[in-house]
mmCIF file with all atom_site columns, C-alpha atoms in Angstrom:
data_model
loop_
_atom_site.group_PDB
_atom_site.id
_atom_site.type_symbol
_atom_site.label_atom_id
_atom_site.label_alt_id
_atom_site.label_comp_id
_atom_site.label_asym_id
_atom_site.label_entity_id
_atom_site.label_seq_id
_atom_site.pdbx_PDB_ins_code
_atom_site.Cartn_x
_atom_site.Cartn_y
_atom_site.Cartn_z
_atom_site.occupancy
_atom_site.B_iso_or_equiv
_atom_site.pdbx_formal_charge
_atom_site.auth_seq_id
_atom_site.auth_comp_id
_atom_site.auth_asym_id
_atom_site.auth_atom_id
_atom_site.pdbx_PDB_model_num
ATOM 1  C CA . PHE A 1 1  ? 9.214  52.921 130.483 1.00 48.00 ? 6  PHE A CA 1
ATOM 2  C CA . CYS A 1 2  ? 8.555  49.626 128.673 1.00 45.00 ? 7  CYS A CA 1
ATOM 3  C CA . PRO A 1 3  ? 5.018  48.369 129.292 1.00 48.00 ? 8  PRO A CA 1
ATOM 4  C CA . SER A 1 4  ? 3.767  44.882 128.726 1.00 46.00 ? 9  SER A CA 1
ATOM 5  C CA . ARG A 1 5  ? 1.832  44.485 125.480 1.00 44.00 ? 10 ARG A CA 1
ATOM 6  C CA . ARG A 1 6  ? -1.184 43.276 127.459 1.00 48.00 ? 11 ARG A CA 1
ATOM 7  C CA . ALA A 1 7  ? -1.292 46.194 129.905 1.00 45.00 ? 12 ALA A CA 1
ATOM 8  C CA . ALA A 1 8  ? -4.129 48.684 129.688 1.00 46.00 ? 13 ALA A CA 1
ATOM 9  C CA . GLY A 1 9  ? -3.332 52.002 128.006 1.00 49.00 ? 14 GLY A CA 1
ATOM 10 C CA . LYS A 1 10 ? -4.790 54.154 130.779 1.00 51.00 ? 15 LYS A CA 1
ATOM 11 C CA . GLU A 1 11 ? -2.662 52.402 133.402 1.00 54.00 ? 16 GLU A CA 1
ATOM 12 C CA . LEU A 1 12 ? 0.491  52.983 131.374 1.00 58.00 ? 17 LEU A CA 1
ATOM 13 C CA . ILE A 1 13 ? -0.132 56.701 131.210 1.00 65.00 ? 18 ILE A CA 1
ATOM 14 C CA . GLN A 1 14 ? -0.991 57.006 134.893 1.00 77.00 ? 19 GLN A CA 1
ATOM 15 C CA . LEU A 1 15 ? 1.856  54.941 136.327 1.00 82.00 ? 20 LEU A CA 1
ATOM 16 C CA . PRO A 1 16 ? 4.849  57.211 135.531 1.00 83.00 ? 21 PRO A CA 1
ATOM 17 C CA . VAL A 1 17 ? 2.856  60.292 136.549 1.00 85.00 ? 22 VAL A CA 1
ATOM 18 C CA . ALA A 1 18 ? 1.776  58.692 139.847 1.00 88.00 ? 23 ALA A CA 1
ATOM 19 C CA . TRP A 1 19 ? 5.366  57.551 140.481 1.00 89.00 ? 24 TRP A CA 1
ATOM 20 C CA . LEU A 1 20 ? 6.658  61.119 140.185 1.00 89.00 ? 25 LEU A CA 1
ATOM 21 C CA . GLU A 1 21 ? 3.896  62.496 142.392 1.00 91.00 ? 26 GLU A CA 1
ATOM 22 C CA . LEU A 1 22 ? 4.155  59.899 145.177 1.00 90.00 ? 27 LEU A CA 1
ATOM 23 C CA . PHE A 1 23 ? 7.920  59.794 145.631 1.00 89.00 ? 28 PHE A CA 1
ATOM 24 C CA . PRO A 1 24 ? 9.984  62.543 147.246 1.00 90.00 ? 29 PRO A CA 1
ATOM 25 C CA . ASN A 1 25 ? 12.182 64.407 144.754 1.00 92.00 ? 30 ASN A CA 1
ATOM 26 C CA . HIS A 1 26 ? 15.468 63.043 146.129 1.00 90.00 ? 31 HIS A CA 1
ATOM 27 C CA . ILE A 1 27 ? 14.259 59.474 145.520 1.00 91.00 ? 32 ILE A CA 1
ATOM 28 C CA . ASN A 1 28 ? 12.856 60.300 142.062 1.00 90.00 ? 33 ASN A CA 1
ATOM 29 C CA . GLN A 1 29 ? 16.308 61.455 141.007 1.00 91.00 ? 34 GLN A CA 1
ATOM 30 C CA . GLY A 1 30 ? 17.784 58.021 141.767 1.00 93.00 ? 35 GLY A CA 1
ATOM 31 C CA . SER A 1 31 ? 14.939 55.734 140.696 1.00 93.00 ? 36 SER A CA 1
ATOM 32 C CA . MET A 1 32 ? 13.055 54.945 137.519 1.00 90.00 ? 37 MET A CA 1
ATOM 33 C CA . PRO A 1 33 ? 10.207 52.560 136.724 1.00 90.00 ? 38 PRO A CA 1
ATOM 34 C CA . ILE A 1 34 ? 11.442 50.535 133.759 1.00 89.00 ? 39 ILE A CA 1
ATOM 35 C CA . ALA A 1 35 ? 8.878  47.867 132.902 1.00 87.00 ? 40 ALA A CA 1
ATOM 36 C CA . LEU A 1 36 ? 5.460  46.537 133.824 1.00 86.00 ? 41 LEU A CA 1
ATOM 37 C CA . GLN A 1 37 ? 4.931  42.866 133.035 1.00 87.00 ? 42 GLN A CA 1
ATOM 38 C CA . ASN A 1 38 ? 2.444  40.395 134.447 1.00 87.00 ? 43 ASN A CA 1
ATOM 39 C CA . GLY A 1 39 ? 1.503  42.754 137.264 1.00 89.00 ? 44 GLY A CA 1
ATOM 40 C CA . THR A 1 40 ? 5.096  43.386 138.369 1.00 92.00 ? 45 THR A CA 1
ATOM 41 C CA . LEU A 1 41 ? 6.573  46.861 138.101 1.00 92.00 ? 46 LEU A CA 1
ATOM 42 C CA . GLU A 1 42 ? 10.347 46.725 137.726 1.00 93.00 ? 47 GLU A CA 1
ATOM 43 C CA . VAL A 1 43 ? 12.210 49.717 139.130 1.00 94.00 ? 48 VAL A CA 1
ATOM 44 C CA . PHE A 1 44 ? 15.895 50.474 138.689 1.00 95.00 ? 49 PHE A CA 1
ATOM 45 C CA . VAL A 1 45 ? 17.651 52.522 141.364 1.00 96.00 ? 50 VAL A CA 1
ATOM 46 C CA . ASP A 1 46 ? 21.119 54.036 141.370 1.00 96.00 ? 51 ASP A CA 1
ATOM 47 C CA . ALA A 1 47 ? 22.365 52.778 144.753 1.00 96.00 ? 52 ALA A CA 1
ATOM 48 C CA . ALA A 1 48 ? 21.595 50.475 147.672 1.00 97.00 ? 53 ALA A CA 1
ATOM 49 C CA . PRO A 1 49 ? 20.478 53.330 149.978 1.00 96.00 ? 54 PRO A CA 1
ATOM 50 C CA . THR A 1 50 ? 17.917 54.401 147.364 1.00 95.00 ? 55 THR A CA 1
ATOM 51 C CA . ALA A 1 51 ? 16.707 50.796 147.065 1.00 97.00 ? 56 ALA A CA 1
ATOM 52 C CA . TYR A 1 52 ? 16.263 50.690 150.823 1.00 97.00 ? 57 TYR A CA 1
ATOM 53 C CA . GLN A 1 53 ? 14.197 53.896 150.794 1.00 95.00 ? 58 GLN A CA 1
ATOM 54 C CA . VAL A 1 54 ? 12.044 52.713 147.886 1.00 95.00 ? 59 VAL A CA 1
ATOM 55 C CA . ASN A 1 55 ? 11.413 49.355 149.583 1.00 96.00 ? 60 ASN A CA 1
ATOM 56 C CA . ARG A 1 56 ? 10.409 51.133 152.796 1.00 95.00 ? 61 ARG A CA 1
ATOM 57 C CA . LEU A 1 57 ? 7.866  53.197 150.907 1.00 93.00 ? 62 LEU A CA 1
ATOM 58 C CA . ILE A 1 58 ? 6.546  50.094 149.138 1.00 92.00 ? 63 ILE A CA 1
ATOM 59 C CA . ARG A 1 59 ? 6.061  48.306 152.459 1.00 92.00 ? 64 ARG A CA 1
ATOM 60 C CA . GLY A 1 60 ? 4.221  51.369 153.698 1.00 92.00 ? 65 GLY A CA 1
ATOM 61 C CA . THR A 1 61 ? 1.400  52.658 151.533 1.00 90.00 ? 66 THR A CA 1
ATOM 62 C CA . LEU A 1 62 ? 3.034  53.214 148.154 1.00 90.00 ? 67 LEU A CA 1
ATOM 63 C CA . LEU A 1 63 ? 1.950  49.968 146.491 1.00 90.00 ? 68 LEU A CA 1
ATOM 64 C CA . ARG A 1 64 ? -1.671 50.494 147.514 1.00 91.00 ? 69 ARG A CA 1
ATOM 65 C CA . GLU A 1 65 ? -1.605 54.112 146.329 1.00 91.00 ? 70 GLU A CA 1
ATOM 66 C CA . LEU A 1 66 ? -0.171 53.136 142.943 1.00 90.00 ? 71 LEU A CA 1
ATOM 67 C CA . GLN A 1 67 ? -2.759 50.362 142.612 1.00 88.00 ? 72 GLN A CA 1
ATOM 68 C CA . THR A 1 68 ? -5.545 52.831 143.371 1.00 87.00 ? 73 THR A CA 1
ATOM 69 C CA . ARG A 1 69 ? -4.297 55.508 140.971 1.00 84.00 ? 74 ARG A CA 1
ATOM 70 C CA . CYS A 1 70 ? -3.540 53.150 138.103 1.00 77.00 ? 75 CYS A CA 1
ATOM 71 C CA . SER A 1 71 ? -6.580 50.897 138.538 1.00 70.00 ? 76 SER A CA 1
ATOM 72 C CA . GLY A 1 72 ? -4.858 48.095 136.699 1.00 67.00 ? 77 GLY A CA 1
ATOM 73 C CA . THR A 1 73 ? -3.104 44.858 137.379 1.00 78.00 ? 78 THR A CA 1
ATOM 74 C CA . LEU A 1 74 ? -0.194 46.093 139.487 1.00 88.00 ? 79 LEU A CA 1
ATOM 75 C CA . VAL A 1 75 ? 0.530  43.351 142.015 1.00 92.00 ? 80 VAL A CA 1
ATOM 76 C CA . LYS A 1 76 ? 4.089  43.976 143.199 1.00 93.00 ? 81 LYS A CA 1
ATOM 77 C CA . ILE A 1 77 ? 7.128  46.177 142.713 1.00 94.00 ? 82 ILE A CA 1
ATOM 78 C CA . LYS A 1 78 ? 10.577 44.715 142.153 1.00 96.00 ? 83 LYS A CA 1
ATOM 79 C CA . VAL A 1 79 ? 13.527 47.010 142.945 1.00 97.00 ? 84 VAL A CA 1
ATOM 80 C CA . ARG A 1 80 ? 16.935 46.437 141.334 1.00 96.00 ? 85 ARG A CA 1
ATOM 81 C CA . VAL A 1 81 ? 20.186 48.330 141.836 1.00 96.00 ? 86 VAL A CA 1
ATOM 82 C CA . GLU A 1 82 ? 21.771 49.153 138.480 1.00 88.00 ? 87 GLU A CA 1
#
């Protein structure tokens, strides 16, 4: 996980932990938060079906839950298939 230099330390510790807790195990195995810059969390996934599932969760309540747990500047989540 590569945080932005300007991000708060507490948020950086909480984000990966919250990610693991909020996602089902089968999605955690195929996804990984990579970077947080300017309020955007970049997530790499292993396949298009995983990207679809992650995006569904984001459109649901996941973004709000991550924002609440991390109490930082998280604005959006960008999902990329790698």
